[in-house]
GROMACS .gro file of C-alpha atoms in nm:
model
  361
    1UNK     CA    1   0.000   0.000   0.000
    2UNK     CA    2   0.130   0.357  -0.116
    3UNK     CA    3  -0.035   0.563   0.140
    4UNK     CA    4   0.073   0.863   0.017
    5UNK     CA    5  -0.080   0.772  -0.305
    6UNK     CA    6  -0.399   0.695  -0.134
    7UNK     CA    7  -0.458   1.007   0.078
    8UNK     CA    8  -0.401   1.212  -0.215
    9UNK     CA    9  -0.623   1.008  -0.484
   10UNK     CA   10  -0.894   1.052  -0.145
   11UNK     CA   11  -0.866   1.405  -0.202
   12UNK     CA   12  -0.765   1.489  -0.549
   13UNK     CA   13  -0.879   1.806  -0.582
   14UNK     CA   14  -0.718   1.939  -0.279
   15UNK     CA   15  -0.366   2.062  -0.217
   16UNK     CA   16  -0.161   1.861   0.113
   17UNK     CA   17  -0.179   2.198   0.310
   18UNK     CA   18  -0.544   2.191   0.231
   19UNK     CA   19  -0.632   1.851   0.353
   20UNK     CA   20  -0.729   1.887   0.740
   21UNK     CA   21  -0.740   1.703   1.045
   22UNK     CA   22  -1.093   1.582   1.009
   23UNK     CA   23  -1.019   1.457   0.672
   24UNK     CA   24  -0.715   1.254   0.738
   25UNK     CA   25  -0.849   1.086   1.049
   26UNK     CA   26  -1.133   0.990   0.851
   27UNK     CA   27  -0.897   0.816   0.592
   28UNK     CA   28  -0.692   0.674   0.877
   29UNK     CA   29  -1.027   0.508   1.025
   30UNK     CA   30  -1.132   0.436   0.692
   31UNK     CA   31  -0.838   0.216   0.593
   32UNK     CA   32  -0.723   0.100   0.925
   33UNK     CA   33  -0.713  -0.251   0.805
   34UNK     CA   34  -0.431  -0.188   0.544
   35UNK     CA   35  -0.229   0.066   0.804
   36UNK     CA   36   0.062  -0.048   0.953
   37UNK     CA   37   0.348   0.135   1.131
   38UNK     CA   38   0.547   0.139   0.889
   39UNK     CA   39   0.295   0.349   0.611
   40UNK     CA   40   0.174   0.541   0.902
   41UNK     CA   41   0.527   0.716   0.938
   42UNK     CA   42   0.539   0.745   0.618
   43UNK     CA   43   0.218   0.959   0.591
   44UNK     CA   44   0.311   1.140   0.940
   45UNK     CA   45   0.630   1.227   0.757
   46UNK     CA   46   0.490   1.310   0.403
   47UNK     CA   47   0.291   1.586   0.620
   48UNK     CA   48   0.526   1.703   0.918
   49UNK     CA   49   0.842   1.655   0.743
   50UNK     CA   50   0.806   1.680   0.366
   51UNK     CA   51   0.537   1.970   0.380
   52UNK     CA   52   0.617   2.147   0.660
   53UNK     CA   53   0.233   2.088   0.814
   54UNK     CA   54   0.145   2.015   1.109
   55UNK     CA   55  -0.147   1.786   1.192
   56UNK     CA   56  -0.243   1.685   1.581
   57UNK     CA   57  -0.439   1.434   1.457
   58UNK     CA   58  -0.147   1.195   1.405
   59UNK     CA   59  -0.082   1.213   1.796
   60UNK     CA   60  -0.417   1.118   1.891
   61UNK     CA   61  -0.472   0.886   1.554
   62UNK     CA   62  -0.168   0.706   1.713
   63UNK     CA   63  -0.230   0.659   2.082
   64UNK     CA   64  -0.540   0.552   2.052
   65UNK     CA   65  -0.418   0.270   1.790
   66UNK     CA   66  -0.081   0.210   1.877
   67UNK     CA   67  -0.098  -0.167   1.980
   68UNK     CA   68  -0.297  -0.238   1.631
   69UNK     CA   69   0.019  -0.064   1.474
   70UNK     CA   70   0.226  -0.241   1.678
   71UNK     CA   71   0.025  -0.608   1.672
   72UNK     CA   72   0.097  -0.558   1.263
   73UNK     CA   73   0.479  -0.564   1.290
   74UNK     CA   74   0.512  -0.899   1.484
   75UNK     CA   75   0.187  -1.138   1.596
   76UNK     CA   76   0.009  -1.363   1.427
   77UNK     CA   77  -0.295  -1.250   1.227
   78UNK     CA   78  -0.532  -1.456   1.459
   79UNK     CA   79  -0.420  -1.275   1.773
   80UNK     CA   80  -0.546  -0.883   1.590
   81UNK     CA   81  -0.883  -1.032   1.599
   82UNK     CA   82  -1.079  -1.064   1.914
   83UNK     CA   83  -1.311  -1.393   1.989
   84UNK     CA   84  -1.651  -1.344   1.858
   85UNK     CA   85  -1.570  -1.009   1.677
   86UNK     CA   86  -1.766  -1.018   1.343
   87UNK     CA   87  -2.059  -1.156   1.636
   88UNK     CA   88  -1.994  -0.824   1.821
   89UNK     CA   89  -2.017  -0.588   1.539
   90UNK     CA   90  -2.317  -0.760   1.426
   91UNK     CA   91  -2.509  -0.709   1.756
   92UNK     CA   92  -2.428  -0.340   1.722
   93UNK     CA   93  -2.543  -0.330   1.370
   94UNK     CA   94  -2.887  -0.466   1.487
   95UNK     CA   95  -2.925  -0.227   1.745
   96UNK     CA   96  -2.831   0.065   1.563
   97UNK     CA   97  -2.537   0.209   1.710
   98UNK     CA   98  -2.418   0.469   1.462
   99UNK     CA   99  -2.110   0.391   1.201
  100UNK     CA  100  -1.850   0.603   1.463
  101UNK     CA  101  -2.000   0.404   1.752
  102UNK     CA  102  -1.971   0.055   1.629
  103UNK     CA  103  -1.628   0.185   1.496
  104UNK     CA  104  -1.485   0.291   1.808
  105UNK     CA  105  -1.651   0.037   2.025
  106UNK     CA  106  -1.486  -0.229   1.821
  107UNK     CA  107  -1.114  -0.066   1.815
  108UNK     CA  108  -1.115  -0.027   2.165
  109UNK     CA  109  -1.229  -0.397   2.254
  110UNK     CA  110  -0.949  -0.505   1.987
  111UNK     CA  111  -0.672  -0.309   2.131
  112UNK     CA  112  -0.787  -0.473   2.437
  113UNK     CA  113  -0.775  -0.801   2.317
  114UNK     CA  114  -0.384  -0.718   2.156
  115UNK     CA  115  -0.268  -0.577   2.474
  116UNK     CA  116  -0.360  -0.851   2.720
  117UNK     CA  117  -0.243  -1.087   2.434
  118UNK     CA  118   0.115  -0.957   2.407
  119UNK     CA  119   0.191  -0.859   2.759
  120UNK     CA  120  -0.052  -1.126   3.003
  121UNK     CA  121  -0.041  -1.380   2.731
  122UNK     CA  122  -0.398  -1.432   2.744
  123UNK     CA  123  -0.736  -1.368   2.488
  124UNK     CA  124  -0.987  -1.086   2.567
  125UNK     CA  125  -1.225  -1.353   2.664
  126UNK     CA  126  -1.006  -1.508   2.912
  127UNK     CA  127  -0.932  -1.211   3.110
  128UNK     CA  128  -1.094  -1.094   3.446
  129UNK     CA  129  -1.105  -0.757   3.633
  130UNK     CA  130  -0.792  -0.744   3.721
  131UNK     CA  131  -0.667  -0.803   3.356
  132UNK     CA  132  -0.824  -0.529   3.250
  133UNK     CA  133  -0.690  -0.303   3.556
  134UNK     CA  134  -0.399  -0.340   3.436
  135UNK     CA  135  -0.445  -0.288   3.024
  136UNK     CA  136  -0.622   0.073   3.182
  137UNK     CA  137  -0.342   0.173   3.412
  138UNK     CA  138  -0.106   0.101   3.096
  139UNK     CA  139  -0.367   0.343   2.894
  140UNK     CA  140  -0.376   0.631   3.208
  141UNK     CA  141   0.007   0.623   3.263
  142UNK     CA  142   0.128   0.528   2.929
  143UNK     CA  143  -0.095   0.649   2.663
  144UNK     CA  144  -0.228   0.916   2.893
  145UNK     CA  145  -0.569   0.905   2.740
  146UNK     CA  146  -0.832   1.138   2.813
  147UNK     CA  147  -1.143   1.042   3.038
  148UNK     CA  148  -1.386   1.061   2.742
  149UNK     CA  149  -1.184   0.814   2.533
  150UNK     CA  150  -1.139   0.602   2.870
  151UNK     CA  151  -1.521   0.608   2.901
  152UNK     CA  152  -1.549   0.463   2.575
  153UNK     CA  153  -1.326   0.204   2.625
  154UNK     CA  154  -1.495   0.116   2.939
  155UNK     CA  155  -1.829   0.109   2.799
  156UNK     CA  156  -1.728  -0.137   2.482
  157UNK     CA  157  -1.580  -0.348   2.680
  158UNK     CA  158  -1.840  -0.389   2.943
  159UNK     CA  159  -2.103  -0.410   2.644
  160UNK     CA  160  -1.913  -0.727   2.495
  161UNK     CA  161  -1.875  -0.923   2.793
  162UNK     CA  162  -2.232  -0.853   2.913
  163UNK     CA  163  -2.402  -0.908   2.537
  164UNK     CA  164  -2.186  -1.154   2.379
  165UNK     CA  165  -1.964  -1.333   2.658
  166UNK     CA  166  -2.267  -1.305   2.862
  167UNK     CA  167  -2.029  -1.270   3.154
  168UNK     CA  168  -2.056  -0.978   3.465
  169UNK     CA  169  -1.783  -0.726   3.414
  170UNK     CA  170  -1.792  -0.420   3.590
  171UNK     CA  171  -1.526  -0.238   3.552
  172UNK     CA  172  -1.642   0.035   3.855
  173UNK     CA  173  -1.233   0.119   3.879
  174UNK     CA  174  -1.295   0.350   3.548
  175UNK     CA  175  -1.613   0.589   3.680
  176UNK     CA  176  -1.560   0.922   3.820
  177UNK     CA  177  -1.245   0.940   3.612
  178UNK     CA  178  -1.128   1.300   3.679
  179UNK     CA  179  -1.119   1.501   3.344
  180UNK     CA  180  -1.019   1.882   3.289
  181UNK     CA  181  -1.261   2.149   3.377
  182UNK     CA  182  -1.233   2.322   2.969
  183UNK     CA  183  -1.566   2.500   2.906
  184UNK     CA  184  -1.675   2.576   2.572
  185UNK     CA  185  -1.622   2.858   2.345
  186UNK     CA  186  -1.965   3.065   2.413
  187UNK     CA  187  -2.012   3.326   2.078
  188UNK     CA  188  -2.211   3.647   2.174
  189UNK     CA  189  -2.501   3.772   2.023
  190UNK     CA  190  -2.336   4.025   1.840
  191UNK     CA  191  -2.031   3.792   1.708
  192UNK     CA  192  -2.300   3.580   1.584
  193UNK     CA  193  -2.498   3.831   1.384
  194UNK     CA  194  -2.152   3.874   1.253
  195UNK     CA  195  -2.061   3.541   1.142
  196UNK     CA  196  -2.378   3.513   1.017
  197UNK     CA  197  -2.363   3.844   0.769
  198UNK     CA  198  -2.087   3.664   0.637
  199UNK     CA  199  -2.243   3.431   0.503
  200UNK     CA  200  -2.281   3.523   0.089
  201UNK     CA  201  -2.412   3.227   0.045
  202UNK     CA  202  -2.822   3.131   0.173
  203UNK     CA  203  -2.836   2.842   0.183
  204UNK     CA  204  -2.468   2.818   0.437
  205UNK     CA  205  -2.634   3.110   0.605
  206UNK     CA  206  -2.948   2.908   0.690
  207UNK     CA  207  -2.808   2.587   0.820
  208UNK     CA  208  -2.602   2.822   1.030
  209UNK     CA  209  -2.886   2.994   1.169
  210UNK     CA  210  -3.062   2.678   1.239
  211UNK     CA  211  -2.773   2.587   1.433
  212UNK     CA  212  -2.787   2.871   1.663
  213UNK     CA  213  -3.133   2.973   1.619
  214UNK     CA  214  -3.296   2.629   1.728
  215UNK     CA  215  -2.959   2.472   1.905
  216UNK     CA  216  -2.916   2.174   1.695
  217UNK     CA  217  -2.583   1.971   1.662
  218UNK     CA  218  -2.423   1.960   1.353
  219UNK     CA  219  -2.537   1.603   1.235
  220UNK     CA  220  -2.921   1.723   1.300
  221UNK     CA  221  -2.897   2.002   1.096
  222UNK     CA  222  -2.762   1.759   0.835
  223UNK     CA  223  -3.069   1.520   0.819
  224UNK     CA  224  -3.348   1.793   0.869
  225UNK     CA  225  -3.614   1.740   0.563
  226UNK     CA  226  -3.889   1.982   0.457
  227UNK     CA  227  -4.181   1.809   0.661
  228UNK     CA  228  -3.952   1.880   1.029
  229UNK     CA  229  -4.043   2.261   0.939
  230UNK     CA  230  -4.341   2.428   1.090
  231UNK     CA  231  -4.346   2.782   1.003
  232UNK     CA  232  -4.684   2.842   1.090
  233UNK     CA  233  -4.628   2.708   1.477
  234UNK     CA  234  -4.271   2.805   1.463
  235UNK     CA  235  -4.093   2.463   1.553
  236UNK     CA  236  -3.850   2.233   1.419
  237UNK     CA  237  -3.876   1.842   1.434
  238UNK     CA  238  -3.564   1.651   1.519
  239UNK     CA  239  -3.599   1.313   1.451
  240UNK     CA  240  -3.386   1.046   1.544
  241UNK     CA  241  -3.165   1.280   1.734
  242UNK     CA  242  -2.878   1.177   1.976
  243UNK     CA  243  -3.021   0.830   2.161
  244UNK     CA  244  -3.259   0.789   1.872
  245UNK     CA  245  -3.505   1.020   1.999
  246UNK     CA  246  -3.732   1.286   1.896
  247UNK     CA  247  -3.793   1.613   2.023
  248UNK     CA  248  -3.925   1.962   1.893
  249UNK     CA  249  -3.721   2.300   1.927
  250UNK     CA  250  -3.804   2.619   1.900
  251UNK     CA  251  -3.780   2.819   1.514
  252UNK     CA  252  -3.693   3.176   1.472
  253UNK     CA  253  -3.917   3.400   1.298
  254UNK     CA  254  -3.700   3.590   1.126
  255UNK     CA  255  -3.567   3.313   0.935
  256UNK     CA  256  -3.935   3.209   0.784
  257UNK     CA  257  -3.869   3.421   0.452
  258UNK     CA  258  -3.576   3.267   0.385
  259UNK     CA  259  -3.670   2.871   0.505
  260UNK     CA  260  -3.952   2.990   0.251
  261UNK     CA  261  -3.710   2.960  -0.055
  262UNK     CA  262  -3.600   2.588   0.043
  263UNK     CA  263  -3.933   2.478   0.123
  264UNK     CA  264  -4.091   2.602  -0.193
  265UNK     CA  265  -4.214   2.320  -0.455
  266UNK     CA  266  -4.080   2.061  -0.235
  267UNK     CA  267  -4.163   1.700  -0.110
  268UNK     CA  268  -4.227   1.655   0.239
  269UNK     CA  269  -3.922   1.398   0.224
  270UNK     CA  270  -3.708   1.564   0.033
  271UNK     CA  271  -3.376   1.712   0.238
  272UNK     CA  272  -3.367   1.989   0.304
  273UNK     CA  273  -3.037   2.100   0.263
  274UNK     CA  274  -2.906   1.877  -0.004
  275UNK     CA  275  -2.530   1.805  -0.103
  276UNK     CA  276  -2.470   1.956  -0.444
  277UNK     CA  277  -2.336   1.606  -0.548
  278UNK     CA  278  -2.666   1.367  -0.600
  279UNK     CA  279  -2.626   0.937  -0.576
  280UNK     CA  280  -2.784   0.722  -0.797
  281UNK     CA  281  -3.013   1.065  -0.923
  282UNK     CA  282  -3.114   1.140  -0.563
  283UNK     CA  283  -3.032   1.393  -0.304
  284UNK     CA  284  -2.806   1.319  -0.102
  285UNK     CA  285  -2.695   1.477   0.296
  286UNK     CA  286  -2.426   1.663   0.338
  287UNK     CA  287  -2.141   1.568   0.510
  288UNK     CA  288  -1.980   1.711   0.816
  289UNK     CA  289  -1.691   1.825   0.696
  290UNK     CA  290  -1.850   2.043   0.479
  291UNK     CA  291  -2.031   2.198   0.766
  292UNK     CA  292  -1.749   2.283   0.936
  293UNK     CA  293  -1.596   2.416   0.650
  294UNK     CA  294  -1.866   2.674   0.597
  295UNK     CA  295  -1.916   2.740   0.975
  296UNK     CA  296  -1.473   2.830   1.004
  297UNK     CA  297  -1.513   3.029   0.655
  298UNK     CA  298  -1.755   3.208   0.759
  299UNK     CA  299  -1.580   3.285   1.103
  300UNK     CA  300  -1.258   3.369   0.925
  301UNK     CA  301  -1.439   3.676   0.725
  302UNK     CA  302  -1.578   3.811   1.046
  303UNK     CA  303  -1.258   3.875   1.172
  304UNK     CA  304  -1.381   3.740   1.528
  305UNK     CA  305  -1.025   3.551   1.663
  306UNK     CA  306  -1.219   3.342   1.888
  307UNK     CA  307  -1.130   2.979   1.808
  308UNK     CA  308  -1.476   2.769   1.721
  309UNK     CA  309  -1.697   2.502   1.595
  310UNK     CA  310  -2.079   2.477   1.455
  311UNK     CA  311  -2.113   2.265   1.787
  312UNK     CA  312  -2.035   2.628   1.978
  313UNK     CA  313  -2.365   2.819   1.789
  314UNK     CA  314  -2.539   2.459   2.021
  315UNK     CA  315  -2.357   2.588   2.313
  316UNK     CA  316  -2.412   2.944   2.258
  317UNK     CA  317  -2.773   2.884   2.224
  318UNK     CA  318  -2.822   2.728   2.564
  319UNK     CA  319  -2.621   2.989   2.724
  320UNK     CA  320  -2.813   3.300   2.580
  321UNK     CA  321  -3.181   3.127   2.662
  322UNK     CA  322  -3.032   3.088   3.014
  323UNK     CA  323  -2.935   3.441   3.055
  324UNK     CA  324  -3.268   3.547   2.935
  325UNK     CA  325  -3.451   3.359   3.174
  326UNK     CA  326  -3.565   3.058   3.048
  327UNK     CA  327  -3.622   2.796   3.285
  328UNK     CA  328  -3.278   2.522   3.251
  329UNK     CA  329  -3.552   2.234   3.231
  330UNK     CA  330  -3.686   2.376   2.928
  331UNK     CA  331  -3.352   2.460   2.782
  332UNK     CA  332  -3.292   2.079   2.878
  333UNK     CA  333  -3.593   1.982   2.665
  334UNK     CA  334  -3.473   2.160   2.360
  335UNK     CA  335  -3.173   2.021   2.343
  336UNK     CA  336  -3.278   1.679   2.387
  337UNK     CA  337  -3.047   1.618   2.724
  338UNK     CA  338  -3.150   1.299   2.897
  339UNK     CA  339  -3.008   1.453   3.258
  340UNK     CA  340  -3.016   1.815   3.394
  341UNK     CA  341  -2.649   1.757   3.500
  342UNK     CA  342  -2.562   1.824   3.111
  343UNK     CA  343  -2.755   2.105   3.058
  344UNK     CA  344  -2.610   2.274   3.391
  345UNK     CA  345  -2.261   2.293   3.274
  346UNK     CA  346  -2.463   2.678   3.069
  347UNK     CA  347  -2.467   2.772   3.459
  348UNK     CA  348  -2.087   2.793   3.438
  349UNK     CA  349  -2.096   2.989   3.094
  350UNK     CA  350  -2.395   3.236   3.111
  351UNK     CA  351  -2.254   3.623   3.171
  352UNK     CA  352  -2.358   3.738   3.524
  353UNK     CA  353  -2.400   4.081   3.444
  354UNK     CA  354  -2.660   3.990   3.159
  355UNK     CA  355  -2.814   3.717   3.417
  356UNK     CA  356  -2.854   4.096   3.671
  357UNK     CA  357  -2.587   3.955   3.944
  358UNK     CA  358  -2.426   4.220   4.058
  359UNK     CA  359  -2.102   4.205   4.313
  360UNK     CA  360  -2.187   4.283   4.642
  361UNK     CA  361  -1.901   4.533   4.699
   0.00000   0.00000   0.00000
C-alpha cells in the first residue's frame, strides 16, 4: 500500500496543506485494516516533514491505535482479531449504534484483546477484572488518554462481555475518572450576527442559523427534511436525534422568509439541505466536513479571533436562553439532554452581568 498515493487520490482536488485534520483521520479510520506502522510514518512524515504541516491528529490517531500498529509488525494475524468479533459488530449493527459508535466500540475492545495478548499472554475472553486493571493503568500512565476516550473504552468493553460473553464485568475502577474542567467557546449575540452576515451564500447562512437559532448539533442540521419545518407554529422536528429520539425545538421567525425559498415546490421527504453532489439521481446529505468548512469560513471573514466550531452556535444557544430567563428544564428539553447535569454545565458559561448579578461590593 502507497499511502501517500492513497490520501491524495482521497482528495484529489485538494492541495496537502489543504487537507485537514478531520479529513485525514477519517482516511486513517477508513483504511485501518491496510495501516501499519510502517505506512503510518510514512504519511506522518509526508505531512510534518516533507510539507512542513502540522497535523495533531497523528498524535491522537496514534495513541489511541498504537498496539494495532504495533500487533501488525510482529503477531500472528489470529491474535489482531478478538473472539466473537464479526458476532460483536453484528449485535451493534442490529441495534443501531451509529457507524463512529460501532467503529470505536470495536477498536477499543481489539486493542484490548492485543494488549492482554502480548503482555498477560492471554485472549480478551479469558481475562478478568484485574486483567483489564492493568491494560487501563497502561492506557492512564502510558498512553495518557483522556477520560472521554477512557469512558469509551470502558463502555465497549463492558457491552461485549455482558451481550456476547454473557459474563458480569464491571469495571467500577474507570467511573468518576477526573477530566479537565475546559468549558466551551460561548459566541455572543453580536459575534453571531456577525458570522452570520458573512455568510454570501443562503443556503450556508441558513443551516447556520438553524444551528444557533434552534440549538441543533451539527449532524441534525444535516438530516433535517422539509416536513420537520413548521413555520406556521414556529418549531423544528428533530428526529432520530442523539439516543434515537425525537424532540421539537423552538424556530426563529425571522428566518421564515428565507426557510420559505427551500421549502418552496418541495416534497415533504425531500432534504432539506441537499449536497450539491446527488447518488444514484437522488439527493443526497451533506457531510460534516463540509459543515465545518462553511461554519470556520464564515468565522474567518468576520474577523472574530475566537477559536470555534458549529457545535459552539449549540452551546451558545443554551447559554443565551439561560441568561434570558428561560427555565434550565426547558432549555434541557430543547436540546434533547437525557439529565439536567448536562444542561447545567450553561450555569458555568452564562454572563452574570446579563443574568442581573451584581457584586456585592
Amino acid at each position: 500500500m502507497n499511502i501517500i498515493e492513497e490520501i491524495q487520490n482521497t482528495y484529489p482536488n485538494k492541495k496537502v496543506k489543504y487537507i485537514s485534520n478531520i479529513e485525514i483521520e477519517k482516511f486513517l479510520n477508513e483504511n485501518k485494516a491496510k495501516i501499519n506502522s510502517t505506512n503510518f510514518q510514512k504519511l506522518k512524515e509526508f505531512f510534518l516533514n516533507e510539507n512542513k504541516l502540522n497535523r495533531s491528529i497523528f498524535q491522537s490517531w496514534e495513541k489511541e491505535n498504537i498496539l494495532l500498529l504495533e500487533a501488525k509488525k510482529g503477531i500472528i494475524e489470529n491474535e489482531i482479531h478478538f473472539p466473537k468479533q464479526k458476532e460483536y459488530k453484528d449485535l451493534l449493527v442490529l441495534r443501531r449504534y451509529s457507524r463512529k459508535t460501532i467503529q470505536n466500540y470495536v477498536g477499543a475492545v481489539t486493542n484490548a484483546h492485543i494488549w492482554l495478548m502480548q503482555n498477560l499472554k492471554i485472549s480478551i475472553d479469558k481475562a478478568d477484572r484485574d486483567d483489564i486493571r492493568d491494560y487501563f493503568l497502561y492506557l492512564t500512565e502510558k498512553q495518557k488518554l483522556s477520560a472521554s476516550s477512557m469512558r469509551v473504552k470502558r463502555f465497549s468493553i463492558e457491552y461485549y462481555f455482558r451481550e456476547i460473553l454473557i459474563r458480569d464485568l464491571t469495571l467500577d475502577f474507570a467511573l468518576k475518572m477526573r477530566k479537565p474542567n475546559s468549558l466551551p467557546t460561548i459566541f455572543t449575540k453580536v459575534e453571531i450576527v456577525k458570522i452570520l452576515n458573512s455568510c454570501k451564500n443562503l443556503k450556508h447562512k441558513m443551516i447556520l442559523s438553524l444551528l444557533y437559532s434552534s440549538g441543533l448539533r451539527l449532524s441534525e442540521v444535516i438530516h433535517l427534511k422539509v416536513k420537520d419545518i413548521s413555520l406556521e407554529e414556529q418549531t423544528l422536528k428533530v428526529r432520530l436525534g442523539k439516543g434515537y429520539k425525537d424532540r421539537i425545538t423552538v424556530l426563529s421567525e425571522k428566518l421564515s422568509s428565507d426557510l420559505q425559498v427551500f421549502l418552496q415546490d418541495r416534497k415533504p421527504n425531500d432534504i432539506l439541505f441537499p449536497s450539491n453532489q446527488s447518488k444514484n439521481g437522488k439527493d443526497s446529505y451533506l457531510s460534516s466536513r463540509t459543515v465545518e468548512k462553511i461554519f470556520e469560513n464564515c468565522l474567518l471573514k468576520s474577523g472574530i479571533k475566537k477559536h470555534g466550531t458549529p457545535h459552539d452556535f449549540r452551546h451558545s444557544f443554551a447559554t443565551h436562553l439561560l441568561e434570558s430567563g428561560t427555565d434550565i428544564h426547558f432549555i434541557q428539553k430543547l436540546l434533547g439532554h437525557k439529565n439536567l447535569s448536562t444542561t447545567s454545565i450553561y450555569t458555568k458559561l452564562a454572563n452574570p452581568k446579563i443574568a442581573g448579578v451584581k457584586s456585592p461590593l
